[in-house]
Tab-separated table of N, CA and C in Angstrom:
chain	number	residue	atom	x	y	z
A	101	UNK	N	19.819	-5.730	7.516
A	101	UNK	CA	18.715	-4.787	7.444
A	101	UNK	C	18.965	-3.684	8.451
A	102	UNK	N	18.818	-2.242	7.899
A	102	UNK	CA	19.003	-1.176	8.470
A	102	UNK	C	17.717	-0.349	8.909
A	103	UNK	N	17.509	0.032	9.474
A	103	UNK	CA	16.449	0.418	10.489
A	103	UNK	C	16.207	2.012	10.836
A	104	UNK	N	16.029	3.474	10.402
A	104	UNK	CA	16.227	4.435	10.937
A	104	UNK	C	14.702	5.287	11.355
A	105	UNK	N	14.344	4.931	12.408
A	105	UNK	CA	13.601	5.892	12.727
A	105	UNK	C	13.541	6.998	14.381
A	106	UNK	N	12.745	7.669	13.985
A	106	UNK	CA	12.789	8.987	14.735
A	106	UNK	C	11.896	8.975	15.965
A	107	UNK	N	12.000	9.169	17.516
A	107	UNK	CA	10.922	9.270	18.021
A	107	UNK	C	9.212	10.443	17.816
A	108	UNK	N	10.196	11.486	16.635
A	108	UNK	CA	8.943	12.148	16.259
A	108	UNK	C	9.585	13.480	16.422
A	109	UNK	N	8.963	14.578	15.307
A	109	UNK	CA	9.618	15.871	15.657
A	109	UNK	C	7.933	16.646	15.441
A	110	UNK	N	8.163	17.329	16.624
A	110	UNK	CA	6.834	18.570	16.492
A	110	UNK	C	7.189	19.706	15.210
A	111	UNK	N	5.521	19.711	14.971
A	111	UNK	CA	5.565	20.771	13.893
A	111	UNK	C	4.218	21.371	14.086
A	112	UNK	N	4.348	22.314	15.089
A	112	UNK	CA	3.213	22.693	15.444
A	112	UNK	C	2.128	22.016	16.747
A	113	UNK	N	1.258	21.515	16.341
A	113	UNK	CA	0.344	20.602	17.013
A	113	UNK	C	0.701	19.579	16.285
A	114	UNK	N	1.366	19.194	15.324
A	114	UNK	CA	1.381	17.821	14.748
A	114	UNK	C	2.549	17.257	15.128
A	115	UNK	N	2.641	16.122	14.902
A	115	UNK	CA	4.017	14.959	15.276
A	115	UNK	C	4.596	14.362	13.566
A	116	UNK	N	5.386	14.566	12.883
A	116	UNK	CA	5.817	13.668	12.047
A	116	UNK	C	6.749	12.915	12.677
A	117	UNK	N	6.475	11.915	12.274
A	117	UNK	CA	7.319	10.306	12.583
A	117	UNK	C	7.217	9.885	11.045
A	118	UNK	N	9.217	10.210	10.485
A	118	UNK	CA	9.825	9.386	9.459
A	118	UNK	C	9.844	8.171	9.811
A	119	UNK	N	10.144	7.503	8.910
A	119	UNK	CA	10.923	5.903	8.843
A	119	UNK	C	11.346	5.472	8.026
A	120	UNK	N	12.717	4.986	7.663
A	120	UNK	CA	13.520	4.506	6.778
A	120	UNK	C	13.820	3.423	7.237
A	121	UNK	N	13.472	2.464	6.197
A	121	UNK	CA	14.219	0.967	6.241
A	121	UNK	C	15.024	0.464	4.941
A	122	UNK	N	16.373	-0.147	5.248
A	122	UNK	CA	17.167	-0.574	3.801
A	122	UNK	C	17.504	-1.958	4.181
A	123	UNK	N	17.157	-2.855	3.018
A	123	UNK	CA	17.644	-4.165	3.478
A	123	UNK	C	17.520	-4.696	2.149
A	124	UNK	N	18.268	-6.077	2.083
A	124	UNK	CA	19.207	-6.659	0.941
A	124	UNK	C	18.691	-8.137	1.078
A	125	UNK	N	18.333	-8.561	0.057
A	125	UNK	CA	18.202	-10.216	-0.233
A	125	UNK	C	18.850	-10.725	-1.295
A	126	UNK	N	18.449	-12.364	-0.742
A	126	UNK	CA	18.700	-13.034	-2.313
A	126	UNK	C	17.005	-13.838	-2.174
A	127	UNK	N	16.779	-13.797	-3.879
A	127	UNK	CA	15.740	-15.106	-4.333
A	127	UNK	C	16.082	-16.197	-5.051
A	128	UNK	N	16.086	-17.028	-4.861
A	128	UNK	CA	16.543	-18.056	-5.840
A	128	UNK	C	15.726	-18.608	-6.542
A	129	UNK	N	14.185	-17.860	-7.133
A	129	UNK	CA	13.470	-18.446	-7.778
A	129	UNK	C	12.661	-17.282	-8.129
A	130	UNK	N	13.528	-15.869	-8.841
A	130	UNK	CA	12.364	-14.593	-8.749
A	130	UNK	C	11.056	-14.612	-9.810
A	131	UNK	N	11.405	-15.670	-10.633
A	131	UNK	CA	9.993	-15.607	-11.498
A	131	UNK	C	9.128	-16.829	-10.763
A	132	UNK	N	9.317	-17.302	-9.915
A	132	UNK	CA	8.813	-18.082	-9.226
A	132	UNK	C	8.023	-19.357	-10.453
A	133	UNK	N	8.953	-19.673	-10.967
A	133	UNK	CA	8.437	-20.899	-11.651
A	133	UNK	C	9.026	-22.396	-11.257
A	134	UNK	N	8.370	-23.378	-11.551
A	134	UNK	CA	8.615	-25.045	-11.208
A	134	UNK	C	9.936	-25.182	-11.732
A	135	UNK	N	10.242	-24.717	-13.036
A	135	UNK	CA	11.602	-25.253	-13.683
A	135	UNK	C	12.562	-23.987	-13.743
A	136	UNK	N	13.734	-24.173	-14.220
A	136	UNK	CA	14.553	-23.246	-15.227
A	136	UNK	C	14.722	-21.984	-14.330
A	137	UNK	N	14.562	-22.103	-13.003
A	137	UNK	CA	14.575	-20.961	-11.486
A	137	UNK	C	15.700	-20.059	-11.710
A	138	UNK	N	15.122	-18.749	-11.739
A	138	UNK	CA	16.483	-17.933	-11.764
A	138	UNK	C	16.642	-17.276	-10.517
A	139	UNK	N	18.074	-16.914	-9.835
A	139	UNK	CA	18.058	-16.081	-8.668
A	139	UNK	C	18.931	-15.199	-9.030
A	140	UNK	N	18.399	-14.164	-7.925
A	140	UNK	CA	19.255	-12.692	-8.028
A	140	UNK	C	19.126	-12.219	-6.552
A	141	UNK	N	20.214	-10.794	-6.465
A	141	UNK	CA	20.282	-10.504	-4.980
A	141	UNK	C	19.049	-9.263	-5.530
A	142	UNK	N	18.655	-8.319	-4.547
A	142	UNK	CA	17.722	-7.440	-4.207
A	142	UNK	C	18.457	-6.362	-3.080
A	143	UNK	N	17.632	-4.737	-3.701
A	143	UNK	CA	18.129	-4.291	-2.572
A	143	UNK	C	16.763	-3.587	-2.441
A	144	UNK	N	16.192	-3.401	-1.048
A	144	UNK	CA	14.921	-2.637	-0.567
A	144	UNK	C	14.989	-1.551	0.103
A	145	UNK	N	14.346	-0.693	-0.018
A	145	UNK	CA	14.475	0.590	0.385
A	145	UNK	C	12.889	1.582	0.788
A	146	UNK	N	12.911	1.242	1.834
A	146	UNK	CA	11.394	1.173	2.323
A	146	UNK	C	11.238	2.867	3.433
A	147	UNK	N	10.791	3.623	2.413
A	147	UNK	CA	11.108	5.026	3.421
A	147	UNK	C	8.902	5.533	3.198
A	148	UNK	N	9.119	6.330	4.885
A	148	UNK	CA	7.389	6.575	4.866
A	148	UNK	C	7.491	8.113	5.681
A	149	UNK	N	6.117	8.454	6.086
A	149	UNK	CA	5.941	9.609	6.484
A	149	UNK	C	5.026	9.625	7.544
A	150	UNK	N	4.633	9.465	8.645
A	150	UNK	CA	3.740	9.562	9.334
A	150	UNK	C	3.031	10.416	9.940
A	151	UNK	N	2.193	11.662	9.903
A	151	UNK	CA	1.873	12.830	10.511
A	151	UNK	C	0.676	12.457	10.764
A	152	UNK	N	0.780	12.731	12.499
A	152	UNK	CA	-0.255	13.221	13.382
A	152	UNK	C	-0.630	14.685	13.978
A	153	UNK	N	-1.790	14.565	14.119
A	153	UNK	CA	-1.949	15.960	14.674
A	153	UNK	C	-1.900	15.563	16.853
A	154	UNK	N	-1.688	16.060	17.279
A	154	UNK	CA	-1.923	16.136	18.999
A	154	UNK	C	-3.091	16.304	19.560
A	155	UNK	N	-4.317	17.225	18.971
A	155	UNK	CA	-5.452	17.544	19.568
A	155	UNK	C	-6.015	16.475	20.429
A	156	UNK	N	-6.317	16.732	21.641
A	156	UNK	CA	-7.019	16.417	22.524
A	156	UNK	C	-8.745	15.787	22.048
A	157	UNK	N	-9.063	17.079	21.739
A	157	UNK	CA	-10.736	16.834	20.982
A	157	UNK	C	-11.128	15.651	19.592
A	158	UNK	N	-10.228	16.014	18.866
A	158	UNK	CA	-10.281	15.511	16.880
A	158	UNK	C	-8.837	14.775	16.885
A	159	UNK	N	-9.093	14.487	15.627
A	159	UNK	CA	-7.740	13.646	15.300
A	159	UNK	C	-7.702	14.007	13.830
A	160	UNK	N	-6.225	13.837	13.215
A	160	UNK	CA	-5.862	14.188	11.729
A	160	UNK	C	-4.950	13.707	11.789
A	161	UNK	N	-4.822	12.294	10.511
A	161	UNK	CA	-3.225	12.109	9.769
A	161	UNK	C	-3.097	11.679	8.464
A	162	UNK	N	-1.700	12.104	8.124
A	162	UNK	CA	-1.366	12.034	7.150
A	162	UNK	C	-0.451	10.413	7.271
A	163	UNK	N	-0.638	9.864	6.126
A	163	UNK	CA	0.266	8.729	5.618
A	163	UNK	C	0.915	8.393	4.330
A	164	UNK	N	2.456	8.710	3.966
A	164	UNK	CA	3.242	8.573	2.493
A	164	UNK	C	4.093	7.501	2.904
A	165	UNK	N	3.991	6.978	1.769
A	165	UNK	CA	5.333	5.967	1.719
A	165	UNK	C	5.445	5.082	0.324
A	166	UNK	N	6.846	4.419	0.396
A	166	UNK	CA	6.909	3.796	-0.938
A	166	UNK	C	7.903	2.200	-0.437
A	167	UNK	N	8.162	1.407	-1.366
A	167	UNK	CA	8.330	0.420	-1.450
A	167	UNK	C	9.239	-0.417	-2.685
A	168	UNK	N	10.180	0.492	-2.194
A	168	UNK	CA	11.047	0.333	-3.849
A	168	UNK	C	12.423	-1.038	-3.638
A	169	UNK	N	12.162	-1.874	-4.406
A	169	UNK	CA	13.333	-2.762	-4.841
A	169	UNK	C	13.826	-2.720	-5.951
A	170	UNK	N	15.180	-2.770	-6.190
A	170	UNK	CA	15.881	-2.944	-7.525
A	170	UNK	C	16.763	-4.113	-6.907
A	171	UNK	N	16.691	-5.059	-8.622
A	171	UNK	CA	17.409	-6.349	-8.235
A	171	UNK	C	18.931	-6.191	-9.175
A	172	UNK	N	19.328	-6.677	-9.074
A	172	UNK	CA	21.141	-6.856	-9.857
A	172	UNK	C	21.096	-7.223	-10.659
A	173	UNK	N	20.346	-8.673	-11.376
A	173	UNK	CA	20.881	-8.668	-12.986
A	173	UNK	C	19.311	-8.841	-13.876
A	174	UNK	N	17.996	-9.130	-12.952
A	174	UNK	CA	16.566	-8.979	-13.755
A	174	UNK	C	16.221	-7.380	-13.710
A	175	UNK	N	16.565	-6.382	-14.012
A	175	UNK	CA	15.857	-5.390	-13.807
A	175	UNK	C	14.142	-5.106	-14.245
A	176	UNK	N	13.784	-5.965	-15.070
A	176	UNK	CA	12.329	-6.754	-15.102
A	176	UNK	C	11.700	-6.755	-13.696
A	177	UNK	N	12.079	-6.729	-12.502
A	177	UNK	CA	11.408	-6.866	-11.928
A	177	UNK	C	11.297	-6.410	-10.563
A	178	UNK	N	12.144	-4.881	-10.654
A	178	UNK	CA	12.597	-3.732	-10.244
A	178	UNK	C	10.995	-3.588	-10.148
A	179	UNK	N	10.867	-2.929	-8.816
A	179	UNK	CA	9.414	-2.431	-8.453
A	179	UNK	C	9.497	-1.048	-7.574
A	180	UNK	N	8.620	0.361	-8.087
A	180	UNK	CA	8.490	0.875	-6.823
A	180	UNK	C	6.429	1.149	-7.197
A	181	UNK	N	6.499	0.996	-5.665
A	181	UNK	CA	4.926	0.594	-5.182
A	181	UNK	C	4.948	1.740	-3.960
A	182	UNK	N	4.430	2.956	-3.922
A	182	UNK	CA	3.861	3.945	-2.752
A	182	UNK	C	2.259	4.175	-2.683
A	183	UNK	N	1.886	4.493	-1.547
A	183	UNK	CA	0.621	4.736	-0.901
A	183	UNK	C	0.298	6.166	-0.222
A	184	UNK	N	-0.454	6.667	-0.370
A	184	UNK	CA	-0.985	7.691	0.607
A	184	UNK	C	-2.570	7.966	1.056
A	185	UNK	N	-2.279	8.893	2.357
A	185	UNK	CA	-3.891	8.433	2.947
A	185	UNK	C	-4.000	9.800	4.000
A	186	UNK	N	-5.009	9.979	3.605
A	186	UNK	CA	-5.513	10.810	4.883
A	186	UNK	C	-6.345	10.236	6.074
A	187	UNK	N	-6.608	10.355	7.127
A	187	UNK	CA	-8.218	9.757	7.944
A	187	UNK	C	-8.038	10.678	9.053
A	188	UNK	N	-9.122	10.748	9.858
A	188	UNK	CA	-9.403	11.989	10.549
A	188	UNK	C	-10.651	11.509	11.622
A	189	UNK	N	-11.362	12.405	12.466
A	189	UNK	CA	-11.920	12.296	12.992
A	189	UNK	C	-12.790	13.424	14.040
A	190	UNK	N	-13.773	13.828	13.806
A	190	UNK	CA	-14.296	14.855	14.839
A	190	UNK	C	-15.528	14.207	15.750
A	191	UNK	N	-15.013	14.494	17.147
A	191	UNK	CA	-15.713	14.387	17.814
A	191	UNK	C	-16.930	15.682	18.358
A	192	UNK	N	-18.052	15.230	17.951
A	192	UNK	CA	-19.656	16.239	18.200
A	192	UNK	C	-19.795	16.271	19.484
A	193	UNK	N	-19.536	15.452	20.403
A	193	UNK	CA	-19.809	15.316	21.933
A	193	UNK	C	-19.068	14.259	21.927
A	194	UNK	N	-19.304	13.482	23.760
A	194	UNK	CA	-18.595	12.847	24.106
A	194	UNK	C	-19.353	11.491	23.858
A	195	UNK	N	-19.934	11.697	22.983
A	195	UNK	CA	-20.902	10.231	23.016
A	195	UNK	C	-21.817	10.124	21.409
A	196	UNK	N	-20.715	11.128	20.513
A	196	UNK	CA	-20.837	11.059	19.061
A	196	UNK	C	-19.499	11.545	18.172
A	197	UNK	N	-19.385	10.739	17.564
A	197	UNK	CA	-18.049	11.348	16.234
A	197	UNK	C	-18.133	10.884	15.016
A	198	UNK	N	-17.547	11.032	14.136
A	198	UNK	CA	-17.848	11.172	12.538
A	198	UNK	C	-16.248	10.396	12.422
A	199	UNK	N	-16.043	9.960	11.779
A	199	UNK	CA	-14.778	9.471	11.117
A	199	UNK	C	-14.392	8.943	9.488
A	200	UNK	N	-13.390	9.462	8.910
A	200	UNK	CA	-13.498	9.052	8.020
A	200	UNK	C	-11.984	9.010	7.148
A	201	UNK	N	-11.936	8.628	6.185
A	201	UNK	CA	-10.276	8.539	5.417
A	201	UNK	C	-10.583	8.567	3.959
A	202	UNK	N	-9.455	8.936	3.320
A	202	UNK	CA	-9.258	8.554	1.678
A	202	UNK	C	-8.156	7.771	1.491
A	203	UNK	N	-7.414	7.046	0.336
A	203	UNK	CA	-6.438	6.808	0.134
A	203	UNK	C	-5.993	6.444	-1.419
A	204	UNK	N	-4.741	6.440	-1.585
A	204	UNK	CA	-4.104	5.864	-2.958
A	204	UNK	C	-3.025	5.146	-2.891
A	205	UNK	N	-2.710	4.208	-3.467
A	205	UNK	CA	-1.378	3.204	-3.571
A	205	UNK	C	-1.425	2.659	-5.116
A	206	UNK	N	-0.547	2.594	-5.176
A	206	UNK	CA	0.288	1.876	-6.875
A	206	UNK	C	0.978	0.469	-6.243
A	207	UNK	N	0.643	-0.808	-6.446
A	207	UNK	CA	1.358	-1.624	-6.008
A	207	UNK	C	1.601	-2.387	-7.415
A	208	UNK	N	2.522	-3.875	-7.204
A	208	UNK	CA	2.354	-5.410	-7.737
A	208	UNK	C	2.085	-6.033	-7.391
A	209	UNK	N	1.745	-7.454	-7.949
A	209	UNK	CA	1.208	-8.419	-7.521
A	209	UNK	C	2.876	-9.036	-7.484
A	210	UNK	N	3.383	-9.980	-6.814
A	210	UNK	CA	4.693	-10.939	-6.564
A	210	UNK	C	3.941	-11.893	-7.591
A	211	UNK	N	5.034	-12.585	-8.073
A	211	UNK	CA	5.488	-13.445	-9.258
A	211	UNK	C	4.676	-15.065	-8.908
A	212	UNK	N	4.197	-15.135	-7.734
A	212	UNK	CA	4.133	-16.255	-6.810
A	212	UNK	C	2.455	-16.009	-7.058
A	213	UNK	N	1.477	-14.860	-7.896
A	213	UNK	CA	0.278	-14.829	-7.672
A	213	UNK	C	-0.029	-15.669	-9.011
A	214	UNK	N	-1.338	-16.605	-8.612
A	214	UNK	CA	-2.076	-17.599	-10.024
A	214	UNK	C	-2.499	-16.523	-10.901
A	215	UNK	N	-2.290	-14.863	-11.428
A	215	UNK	CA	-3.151	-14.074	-12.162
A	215	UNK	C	-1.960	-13.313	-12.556
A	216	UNK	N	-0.296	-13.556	-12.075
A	216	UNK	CA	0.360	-12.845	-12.769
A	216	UNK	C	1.331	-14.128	-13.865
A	217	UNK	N	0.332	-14.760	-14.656
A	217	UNK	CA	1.306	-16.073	-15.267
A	217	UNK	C	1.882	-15.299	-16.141
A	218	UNK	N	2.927	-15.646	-16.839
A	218	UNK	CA	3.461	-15.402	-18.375
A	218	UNK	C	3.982	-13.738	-18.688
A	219	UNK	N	3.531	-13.721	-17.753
A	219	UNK	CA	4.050	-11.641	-17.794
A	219	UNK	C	5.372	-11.237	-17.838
A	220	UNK	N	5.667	-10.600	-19.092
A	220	UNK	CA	7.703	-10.079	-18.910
A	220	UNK	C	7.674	-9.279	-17.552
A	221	UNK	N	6.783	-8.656	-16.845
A	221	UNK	CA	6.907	-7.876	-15.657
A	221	UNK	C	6.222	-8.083	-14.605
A	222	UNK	N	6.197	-7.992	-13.476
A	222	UNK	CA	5.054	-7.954	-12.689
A	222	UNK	C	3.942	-7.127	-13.018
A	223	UNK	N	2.989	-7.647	-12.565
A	223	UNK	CA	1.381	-6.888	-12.939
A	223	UNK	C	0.908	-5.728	-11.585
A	224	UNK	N	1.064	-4.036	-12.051
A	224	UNK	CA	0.915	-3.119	-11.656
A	224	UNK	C	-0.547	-3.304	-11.473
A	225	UNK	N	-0.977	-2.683	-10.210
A	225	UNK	CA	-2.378	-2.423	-9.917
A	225	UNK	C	-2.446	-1.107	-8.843
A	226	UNK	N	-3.635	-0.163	-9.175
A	226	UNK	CA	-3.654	0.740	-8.698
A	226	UNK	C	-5.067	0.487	-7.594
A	227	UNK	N	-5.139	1.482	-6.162
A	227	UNK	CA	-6.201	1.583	-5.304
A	227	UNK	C	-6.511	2.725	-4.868
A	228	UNK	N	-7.930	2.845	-5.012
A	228	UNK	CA	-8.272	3.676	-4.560
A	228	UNK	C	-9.668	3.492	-3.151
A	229	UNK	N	-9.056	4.445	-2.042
A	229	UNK	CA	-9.790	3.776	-0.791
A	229	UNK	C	-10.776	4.925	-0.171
A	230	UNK	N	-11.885	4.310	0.222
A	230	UNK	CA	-12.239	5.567	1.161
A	230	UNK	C	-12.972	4.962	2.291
A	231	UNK	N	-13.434	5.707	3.405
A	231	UNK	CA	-14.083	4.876	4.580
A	231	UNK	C	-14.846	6.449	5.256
A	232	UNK	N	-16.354	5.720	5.985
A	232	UNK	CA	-16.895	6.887	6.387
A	232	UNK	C	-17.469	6.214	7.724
A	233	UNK	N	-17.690	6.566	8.951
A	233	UNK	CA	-18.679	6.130	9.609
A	233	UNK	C	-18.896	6.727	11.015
A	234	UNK	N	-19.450	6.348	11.944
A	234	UNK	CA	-19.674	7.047	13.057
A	234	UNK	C	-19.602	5.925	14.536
A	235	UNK	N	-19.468	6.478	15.540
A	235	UNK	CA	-19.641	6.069	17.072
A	235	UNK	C	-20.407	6.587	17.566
A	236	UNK	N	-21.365	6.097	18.188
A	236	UNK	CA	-22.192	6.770	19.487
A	236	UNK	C	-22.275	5.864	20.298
A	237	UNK	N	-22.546	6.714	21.566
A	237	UNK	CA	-22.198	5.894	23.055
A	237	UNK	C	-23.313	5.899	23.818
A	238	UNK	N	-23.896	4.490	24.635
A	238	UNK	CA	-25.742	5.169	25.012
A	238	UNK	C	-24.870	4.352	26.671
A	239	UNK	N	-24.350	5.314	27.246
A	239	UNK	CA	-24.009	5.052	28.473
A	239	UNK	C	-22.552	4.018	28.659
A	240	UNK	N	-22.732	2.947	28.931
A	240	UNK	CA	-21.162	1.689	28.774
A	240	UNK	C	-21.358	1.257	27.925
A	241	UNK	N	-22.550	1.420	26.771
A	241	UNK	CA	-22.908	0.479	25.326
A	241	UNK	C	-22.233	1.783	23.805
A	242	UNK	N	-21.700	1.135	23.525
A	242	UNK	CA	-21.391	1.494	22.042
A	242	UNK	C	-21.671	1.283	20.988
A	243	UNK	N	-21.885	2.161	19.589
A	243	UNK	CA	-22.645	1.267	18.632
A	243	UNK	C	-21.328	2.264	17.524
A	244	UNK	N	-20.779	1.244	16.585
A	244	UNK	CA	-19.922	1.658	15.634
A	244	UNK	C	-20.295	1.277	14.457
A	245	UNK	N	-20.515	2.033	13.403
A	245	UNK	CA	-20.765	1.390	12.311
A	245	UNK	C	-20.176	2.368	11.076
A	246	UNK	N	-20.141	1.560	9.854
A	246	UNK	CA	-19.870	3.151	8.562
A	246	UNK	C	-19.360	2.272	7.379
A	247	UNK	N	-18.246	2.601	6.395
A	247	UNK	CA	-19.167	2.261	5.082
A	247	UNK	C	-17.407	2.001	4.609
A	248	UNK	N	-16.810	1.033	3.845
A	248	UNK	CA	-16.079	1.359	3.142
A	248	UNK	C	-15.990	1.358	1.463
A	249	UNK	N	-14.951	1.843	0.698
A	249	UNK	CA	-14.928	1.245	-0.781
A	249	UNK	C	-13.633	1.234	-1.464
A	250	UNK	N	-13.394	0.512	-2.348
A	250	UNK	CA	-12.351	0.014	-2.875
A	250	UNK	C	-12.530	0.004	-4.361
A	251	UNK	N	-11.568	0.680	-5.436
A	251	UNK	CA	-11.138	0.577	-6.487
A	251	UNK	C	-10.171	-0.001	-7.201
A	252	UNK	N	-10.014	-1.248	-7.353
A	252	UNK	CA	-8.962	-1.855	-8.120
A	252	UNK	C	-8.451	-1.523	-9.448
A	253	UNK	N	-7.490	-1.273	-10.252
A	253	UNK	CA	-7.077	-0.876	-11.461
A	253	UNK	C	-6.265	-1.516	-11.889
A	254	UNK	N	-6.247	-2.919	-12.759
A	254	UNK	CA	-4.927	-3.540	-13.059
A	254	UNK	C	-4.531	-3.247	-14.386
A	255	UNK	N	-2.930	-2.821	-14.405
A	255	UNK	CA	-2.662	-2.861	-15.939
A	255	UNK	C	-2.327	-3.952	-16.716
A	256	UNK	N	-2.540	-3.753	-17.836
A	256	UNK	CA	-2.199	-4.970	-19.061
A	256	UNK	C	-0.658	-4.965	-19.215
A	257	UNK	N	-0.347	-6.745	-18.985
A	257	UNK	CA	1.570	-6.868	-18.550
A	257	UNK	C	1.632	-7.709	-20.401
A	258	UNK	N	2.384	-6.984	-21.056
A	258	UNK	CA	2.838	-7.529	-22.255
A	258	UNK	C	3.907	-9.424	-21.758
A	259	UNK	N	3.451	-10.474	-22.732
A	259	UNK	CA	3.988	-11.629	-22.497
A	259	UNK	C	5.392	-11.873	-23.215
A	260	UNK	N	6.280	-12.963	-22.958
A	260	UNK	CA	7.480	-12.767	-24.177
A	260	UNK	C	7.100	-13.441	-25.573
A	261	UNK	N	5.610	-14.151	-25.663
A	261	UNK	CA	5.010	-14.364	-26.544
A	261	UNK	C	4.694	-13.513	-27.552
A	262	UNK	N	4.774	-12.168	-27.536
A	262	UNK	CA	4.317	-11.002	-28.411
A	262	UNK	C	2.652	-10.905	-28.414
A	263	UNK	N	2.488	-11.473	-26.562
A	263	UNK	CA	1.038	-11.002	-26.549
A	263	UNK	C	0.618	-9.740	-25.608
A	264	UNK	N	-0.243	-9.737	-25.312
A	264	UNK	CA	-0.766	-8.809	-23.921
A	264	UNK	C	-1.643	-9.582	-22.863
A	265	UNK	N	-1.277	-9.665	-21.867
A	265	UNK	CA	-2.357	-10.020	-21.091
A	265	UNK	C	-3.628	-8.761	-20.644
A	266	UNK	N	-4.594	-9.000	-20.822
A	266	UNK	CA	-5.750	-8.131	-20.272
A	266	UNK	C	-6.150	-8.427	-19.382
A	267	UNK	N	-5.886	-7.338	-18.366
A	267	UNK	CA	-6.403	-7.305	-17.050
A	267	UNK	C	-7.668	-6.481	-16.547
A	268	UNK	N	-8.336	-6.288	-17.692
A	268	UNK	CA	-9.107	-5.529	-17.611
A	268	UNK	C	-10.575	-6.164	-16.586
A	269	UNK	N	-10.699	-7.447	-16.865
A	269	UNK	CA	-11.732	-8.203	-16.586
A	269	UNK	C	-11.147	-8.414	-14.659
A	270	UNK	N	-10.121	-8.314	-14.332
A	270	UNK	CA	-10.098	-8.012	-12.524
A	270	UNK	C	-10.115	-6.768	-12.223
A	271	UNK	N	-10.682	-5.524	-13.167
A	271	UNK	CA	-10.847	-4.052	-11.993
A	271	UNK	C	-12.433	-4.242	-11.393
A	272	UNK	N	-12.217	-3.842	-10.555
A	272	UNK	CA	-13.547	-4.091	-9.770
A	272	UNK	C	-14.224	-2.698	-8.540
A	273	UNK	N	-14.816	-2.615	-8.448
A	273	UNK	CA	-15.033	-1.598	-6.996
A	273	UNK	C	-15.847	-2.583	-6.197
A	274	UNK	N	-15.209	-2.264	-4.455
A	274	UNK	CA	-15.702	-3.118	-3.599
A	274	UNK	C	-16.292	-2.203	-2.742
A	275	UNK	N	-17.250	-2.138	-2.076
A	275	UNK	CA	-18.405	-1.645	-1.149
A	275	UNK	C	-18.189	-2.489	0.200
């Protein structure tokens, strides 16, 4: 496993901090079943983006990245899965601030989950995130509170049965 990151390059008031990671496996059981176990090698390739802003007062960052494996002889189960996000923060005084974020990611579920049975592929699911809330300070006492939510989106993984699984019945929004 290879490792490349940066202590950070200015761009302005902001800091981006890359990161690249590459690394190589084997599974010896990638559909993760009891019998008939197949293995293959893997190669991962894990590259992101990190931007901060510097301000003293507020805060602002950015977050990209992805999560890509390709395997050697299942390409079935070749995955790329990325995320991105904003969150931020302004401070009103020294004893009030607002904070808050959005986000998106495309992931899978691993072969090893009880809800991805029988699927020719892994089961794609999409998120959508957001978060809002505040701090205030009544002297050495603090009070933090605020709100999050969550959008799940799973797609329907065709079986080698000539069926479909419907995943429709796990999208959900969480509060």
């Amino acid at each position: 496993q290879e490792e490349v990151s940066l202590s950070g390059i200015e761009l302005g008031s902001f800091r981006l901090l890359p990161e690249l990671t590459l690394s190589g496996g084997y599974d010896d059981n990638i559909f993760a079943t009891r019998t008939q176990t197949k293995s293959d090698r893997l190669l991962h390739l894990l590259p992101s983006l990190n931007i901060r802003s510097g301000w003293s007062e507020h805060s602002l960052g950015f977050k990209v990245g992805a999560d890509i494996a390709r395997y050697d002889k299942y390409s079935s189960e070749d995955f790329e899965d990325y995320w991105l996000s904003t969150s931020g923060r302004f401070n009103f005084s020294d004893t009030f601030n607002l904070f808050g974020g959005i986000g998106y990611s495309r992931e899978h579920e691993e072969r090893g989950s009880p809800d991805d049975q029988n699927g020719k592929e892994p089961t794609v699911f999409s998120s959508r995130s957001a978060h809002l809330g505040s701090k205030v300070k009544f002297g050495d006492l603090g009070l933090r509170f605020g709100g999050t939510y969550e959008e799940l989106d799973f797609d329907d993984v065709g079986t080698n049965f000539g069926l479909v699984i419907n995943n429709d019945d796990r999208d959900r929004k969480l509060l």
